[in-house]
Short mmCIF file of C-alpha atoms in Angstrom, two decimals:
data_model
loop_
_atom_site.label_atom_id
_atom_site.label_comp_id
_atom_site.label_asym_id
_atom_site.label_seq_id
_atom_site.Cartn_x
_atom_site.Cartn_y
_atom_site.Cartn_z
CA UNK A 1 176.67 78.47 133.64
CA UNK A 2 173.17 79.65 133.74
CA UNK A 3 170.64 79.02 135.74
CA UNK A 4 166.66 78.40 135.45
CA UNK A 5 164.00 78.79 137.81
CA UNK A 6 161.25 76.05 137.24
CA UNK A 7 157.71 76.39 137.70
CA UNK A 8 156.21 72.31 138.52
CA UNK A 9 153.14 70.72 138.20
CA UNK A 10 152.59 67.08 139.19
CA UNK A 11 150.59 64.54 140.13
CA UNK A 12 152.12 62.85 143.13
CA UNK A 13 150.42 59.59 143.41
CA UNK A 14 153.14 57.32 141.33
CA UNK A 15 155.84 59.00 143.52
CA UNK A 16 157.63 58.34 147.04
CA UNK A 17 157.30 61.77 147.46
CA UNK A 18 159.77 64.95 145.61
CA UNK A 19 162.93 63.85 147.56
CA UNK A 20 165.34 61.21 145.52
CA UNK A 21 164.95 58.05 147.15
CA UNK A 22 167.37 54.78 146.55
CA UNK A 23 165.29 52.64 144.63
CA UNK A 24 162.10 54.50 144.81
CA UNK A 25 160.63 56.74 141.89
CA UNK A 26 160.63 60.81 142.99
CA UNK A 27 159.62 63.89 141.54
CA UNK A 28 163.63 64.90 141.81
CA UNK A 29 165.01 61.87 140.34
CA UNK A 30 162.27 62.44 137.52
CA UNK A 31 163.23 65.72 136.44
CA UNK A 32 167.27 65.19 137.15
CA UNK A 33 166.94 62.09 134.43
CA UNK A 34 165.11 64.86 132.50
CA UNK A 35 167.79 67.70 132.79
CA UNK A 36 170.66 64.81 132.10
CA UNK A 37 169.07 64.21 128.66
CA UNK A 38 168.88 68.08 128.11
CA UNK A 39 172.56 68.92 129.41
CA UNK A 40 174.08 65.74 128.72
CA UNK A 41 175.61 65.35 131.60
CA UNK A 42 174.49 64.90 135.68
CA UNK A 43 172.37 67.71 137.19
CA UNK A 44 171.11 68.68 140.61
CA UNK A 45 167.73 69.74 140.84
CA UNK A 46 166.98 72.09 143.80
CA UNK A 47 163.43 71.90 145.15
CA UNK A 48 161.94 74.46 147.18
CA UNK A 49 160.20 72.17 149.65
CA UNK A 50 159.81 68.24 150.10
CA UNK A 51 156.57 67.18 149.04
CA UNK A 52 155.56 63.29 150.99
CA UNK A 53 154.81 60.59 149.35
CA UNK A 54 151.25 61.26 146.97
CA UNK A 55 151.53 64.87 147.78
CA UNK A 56 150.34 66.87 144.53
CA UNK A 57 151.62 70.64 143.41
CA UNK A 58 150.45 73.09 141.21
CA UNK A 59 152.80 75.24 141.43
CA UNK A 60 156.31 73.56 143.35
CA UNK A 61 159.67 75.82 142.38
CA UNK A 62 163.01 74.38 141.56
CA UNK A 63 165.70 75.27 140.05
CA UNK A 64 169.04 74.12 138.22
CA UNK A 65 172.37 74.76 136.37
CA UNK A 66 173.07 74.07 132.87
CA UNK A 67 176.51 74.09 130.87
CA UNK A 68 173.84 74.66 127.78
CA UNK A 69 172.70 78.69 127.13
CA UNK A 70 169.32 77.64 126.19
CA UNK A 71 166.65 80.10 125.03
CA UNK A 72 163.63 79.22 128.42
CA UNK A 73 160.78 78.36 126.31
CA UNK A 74 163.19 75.58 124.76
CA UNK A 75 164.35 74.72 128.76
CA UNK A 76 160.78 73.73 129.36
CA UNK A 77 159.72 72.03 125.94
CA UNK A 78 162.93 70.09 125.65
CA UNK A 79 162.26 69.12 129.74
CA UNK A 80 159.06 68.11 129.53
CA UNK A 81 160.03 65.68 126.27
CA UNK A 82 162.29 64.34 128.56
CA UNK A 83 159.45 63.51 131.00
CA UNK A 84 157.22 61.67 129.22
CA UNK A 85 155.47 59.73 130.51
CA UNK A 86 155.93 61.06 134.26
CA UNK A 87 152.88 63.12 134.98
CA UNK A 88 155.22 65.56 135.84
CA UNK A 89 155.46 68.83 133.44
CA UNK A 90 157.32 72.03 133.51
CA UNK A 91 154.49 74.99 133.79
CA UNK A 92 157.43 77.92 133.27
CA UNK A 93 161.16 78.22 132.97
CA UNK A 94 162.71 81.49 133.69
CA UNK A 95 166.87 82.37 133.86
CA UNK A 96 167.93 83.39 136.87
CA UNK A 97 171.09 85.10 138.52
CA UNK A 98 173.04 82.92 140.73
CA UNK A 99 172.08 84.34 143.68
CA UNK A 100 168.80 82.72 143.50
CA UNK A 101 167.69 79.38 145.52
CA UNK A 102 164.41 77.87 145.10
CA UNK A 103 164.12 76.96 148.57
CA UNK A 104 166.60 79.40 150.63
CA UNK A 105 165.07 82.78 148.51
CA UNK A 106 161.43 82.10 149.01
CA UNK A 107 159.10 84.26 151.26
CA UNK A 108 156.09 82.54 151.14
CA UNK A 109 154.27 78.58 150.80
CA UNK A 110 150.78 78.28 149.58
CA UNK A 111 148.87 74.89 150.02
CA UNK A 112 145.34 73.84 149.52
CA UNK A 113 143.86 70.63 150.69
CA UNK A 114 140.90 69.66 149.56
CA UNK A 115 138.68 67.71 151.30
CA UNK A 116 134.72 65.90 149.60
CA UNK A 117 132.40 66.17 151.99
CA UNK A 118 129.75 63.18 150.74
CA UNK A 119 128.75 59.41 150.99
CA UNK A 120 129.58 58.13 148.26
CA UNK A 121 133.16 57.39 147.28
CA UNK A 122 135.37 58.56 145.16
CA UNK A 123 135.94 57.78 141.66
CA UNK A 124 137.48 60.04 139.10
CA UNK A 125 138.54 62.35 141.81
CA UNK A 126 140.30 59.11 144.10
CA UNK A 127 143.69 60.23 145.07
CA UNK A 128 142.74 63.53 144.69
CA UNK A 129 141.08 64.90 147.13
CA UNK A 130 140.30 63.26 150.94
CA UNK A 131 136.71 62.02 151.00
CA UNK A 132 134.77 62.89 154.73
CA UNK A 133 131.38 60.87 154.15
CA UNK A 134 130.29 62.22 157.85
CA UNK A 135 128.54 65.99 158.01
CA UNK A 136 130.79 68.52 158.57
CA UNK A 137 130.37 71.45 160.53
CA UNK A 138 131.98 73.86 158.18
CA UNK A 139 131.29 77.15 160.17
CA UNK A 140 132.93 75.57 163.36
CA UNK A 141 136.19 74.40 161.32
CA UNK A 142 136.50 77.95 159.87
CA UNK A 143 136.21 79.41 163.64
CA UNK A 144 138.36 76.83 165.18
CA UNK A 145 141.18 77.58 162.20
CA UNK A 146 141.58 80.82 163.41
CA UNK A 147 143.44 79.95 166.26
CA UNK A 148 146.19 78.29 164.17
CA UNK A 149 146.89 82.13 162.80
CA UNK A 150 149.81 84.15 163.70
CA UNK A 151 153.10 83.06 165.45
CA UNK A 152 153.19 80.06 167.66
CA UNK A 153 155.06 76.27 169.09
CA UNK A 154 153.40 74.22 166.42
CA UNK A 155 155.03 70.80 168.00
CA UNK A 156 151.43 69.15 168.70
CA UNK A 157 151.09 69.65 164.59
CA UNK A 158 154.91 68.36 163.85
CA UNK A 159 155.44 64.97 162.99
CA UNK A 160 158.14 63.01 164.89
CA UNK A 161 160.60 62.75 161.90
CA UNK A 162 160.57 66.57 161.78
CA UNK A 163 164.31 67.50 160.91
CA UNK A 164 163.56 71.61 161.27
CA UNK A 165 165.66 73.06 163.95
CA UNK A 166 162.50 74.76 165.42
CA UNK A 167 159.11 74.27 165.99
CA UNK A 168 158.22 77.56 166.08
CA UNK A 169 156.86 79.17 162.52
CA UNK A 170 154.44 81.63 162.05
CA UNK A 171 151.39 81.09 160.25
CA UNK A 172 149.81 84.02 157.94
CA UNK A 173 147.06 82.53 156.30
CA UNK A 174 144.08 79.96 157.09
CA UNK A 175 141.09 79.83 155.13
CA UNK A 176 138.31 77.71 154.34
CA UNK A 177 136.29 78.24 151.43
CA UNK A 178 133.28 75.95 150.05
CA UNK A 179 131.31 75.17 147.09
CA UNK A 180 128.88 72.10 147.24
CA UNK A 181 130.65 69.26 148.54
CA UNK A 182 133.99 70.45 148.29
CA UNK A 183 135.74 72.03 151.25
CA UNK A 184 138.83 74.01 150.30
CA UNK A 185 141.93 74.77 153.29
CA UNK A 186 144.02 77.02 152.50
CA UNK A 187 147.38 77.86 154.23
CA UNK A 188 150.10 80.48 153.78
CA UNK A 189 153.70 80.76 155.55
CA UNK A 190 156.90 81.02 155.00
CA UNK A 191 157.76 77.88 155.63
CA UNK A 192 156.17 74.55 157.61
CA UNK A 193 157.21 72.19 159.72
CA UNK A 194 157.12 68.44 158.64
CA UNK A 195 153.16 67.11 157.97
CA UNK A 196 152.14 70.37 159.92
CA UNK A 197 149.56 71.08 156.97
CA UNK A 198 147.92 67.29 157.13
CA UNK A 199 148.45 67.24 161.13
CA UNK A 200 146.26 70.87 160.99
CA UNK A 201 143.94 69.66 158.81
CA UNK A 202 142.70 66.13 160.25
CA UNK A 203 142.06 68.05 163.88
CA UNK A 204 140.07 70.61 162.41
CA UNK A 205 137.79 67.70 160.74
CA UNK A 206 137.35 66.24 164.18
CA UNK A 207 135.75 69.46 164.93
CA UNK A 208 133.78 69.46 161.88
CA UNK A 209 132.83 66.05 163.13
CA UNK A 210 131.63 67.18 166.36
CA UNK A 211 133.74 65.03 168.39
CA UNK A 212 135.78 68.30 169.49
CA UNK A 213 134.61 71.98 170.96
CA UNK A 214 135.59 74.93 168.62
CA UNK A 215 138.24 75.60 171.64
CA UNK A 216 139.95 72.12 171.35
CA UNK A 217 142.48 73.61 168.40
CA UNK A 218 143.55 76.42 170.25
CA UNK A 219 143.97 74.16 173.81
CA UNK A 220 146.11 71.31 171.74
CA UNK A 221 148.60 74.08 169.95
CA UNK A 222 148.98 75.68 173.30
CA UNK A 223 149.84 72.22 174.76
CA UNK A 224 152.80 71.79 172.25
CA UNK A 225 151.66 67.67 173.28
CA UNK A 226 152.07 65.72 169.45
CA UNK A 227 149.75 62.99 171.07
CA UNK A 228 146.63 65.60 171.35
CA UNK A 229 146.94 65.90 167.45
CA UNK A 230 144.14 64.44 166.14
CA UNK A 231 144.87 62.10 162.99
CA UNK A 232 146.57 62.92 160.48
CA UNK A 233 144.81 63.50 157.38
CA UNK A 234 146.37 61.51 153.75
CA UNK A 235 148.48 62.92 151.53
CA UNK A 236 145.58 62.94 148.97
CA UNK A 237 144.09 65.93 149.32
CA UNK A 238 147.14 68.19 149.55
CA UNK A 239 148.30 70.51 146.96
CA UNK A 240 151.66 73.17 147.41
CA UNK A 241 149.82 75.95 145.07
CA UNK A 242 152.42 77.89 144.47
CA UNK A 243 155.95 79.51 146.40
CA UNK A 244 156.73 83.56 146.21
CA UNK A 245 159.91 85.24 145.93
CA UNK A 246 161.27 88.62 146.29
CA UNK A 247 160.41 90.63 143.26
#
């Protein structure tokens, strides 16, 4: 029975989010309609990570069984005819051995929120990106960021529904870069905790907002206090990028 790794891209706005949902459309119920019309019969998709509800990825792993031996290119052109007209497509199918989980063999989560720093709203980019019309002090979100590096009790960035078994991960990567308008977050870890990324994200825009020092970040993680979070910023502007695995 082999199995293929899939390589996702999708545009989360018509979706409840990647988990299957009772009566709700998903990425997962999506692409396990999709692999039923392949393989004729039920299949289990296995997602690295749960996207929320109008989350986005560029790059989101999953993987499944098939009783069909299917060459991979065909995997991912007969999926994606499947599909239509989900704005969800297969990127990259690859066979795997069976000892390989998309979620339990991965080593590393990149996300990117994006965040337009201007006035005016949003039009062909709505739903893509979180619009901040106020100035942002981008130097003094950078600084304030690097507190959230390295190993740490990340419960004042966890939401409440958080079903991980700790709140402690460790954090490898955060990194702002710009260009115009545009401000670019980018994360790297393991793994996160529930809404950690959107929880770290709309405090470090109250600092680019002024309403916060550049130590507030560091004094609210070290609190491990959810209530000194500042809020949460939408699902809009948040993008998993892409998950590693051993080689």
């Amino acid at each position: 029975m082999p199995r293929y790794k899939l390589t996702i891209e999708y545009d989360g706005r018509p979706f409840c989010g990647w988990q299957r949902q009772s009566g709700q459309p998903s990425v997962q119920a999506a692409l396990e309609r999709a692999a039923e019309g392949l393989d004729e019969r039920p299949v289990t998709v296995f997602g690295a990570g749960r996207t929320d509800t109008g989350v986005h990825a560029m790059g989101q792993v999953a993987h499944i069984d098939l009783m069909k031996q299917l060459p991979v290119a065909k995997v991912a052109d007969a999926l994606n005819a499947h599909l239509r007209p989900e704005p969800v497509a297969i990127i990259e199918a690859q066979e795997v051995s069976e000892a390989f989980h998309a979620r339990f063999s991965a080593v590393e989560r990149h996300y990117r929120y994006r965040i337009v720093n201007r006035r005016a709203p949003l039009t062909t980019e709505k739903g893509l990106a979180w619009q901040v019309p106020q100035a942002l002090d981008r130097d003094a979100m950078a600084t304030a960021a690097n507190a959230l590096i390295g190993r740490h009790d990340f419960t004042t960035f966890r939401d409440a529904q958080c079903q991980a078994e700790s709140p402690i991960k460790t954090l490898d990567e955060v990194r702002l870069q710009t260009s115009g308008e545009e401000i670019n977050v980018y994360f790297c870890a393991r793994s996160f905790l529930h809404r950690q990324v959107r929880s770290m994200v709309g405090s470090l825009v109250e600092v680019g907002r002024g309403r916060h020092d550049g130590d507030w970040i560091a004094d609210i993680l070290a609190s491990a206090d959810r209530s000194l979070c500042g809020p949460v910023s939408p699902p809009d502007g948040l993008y998993l990028m892409n998950v590693i695995y051993p080689d």
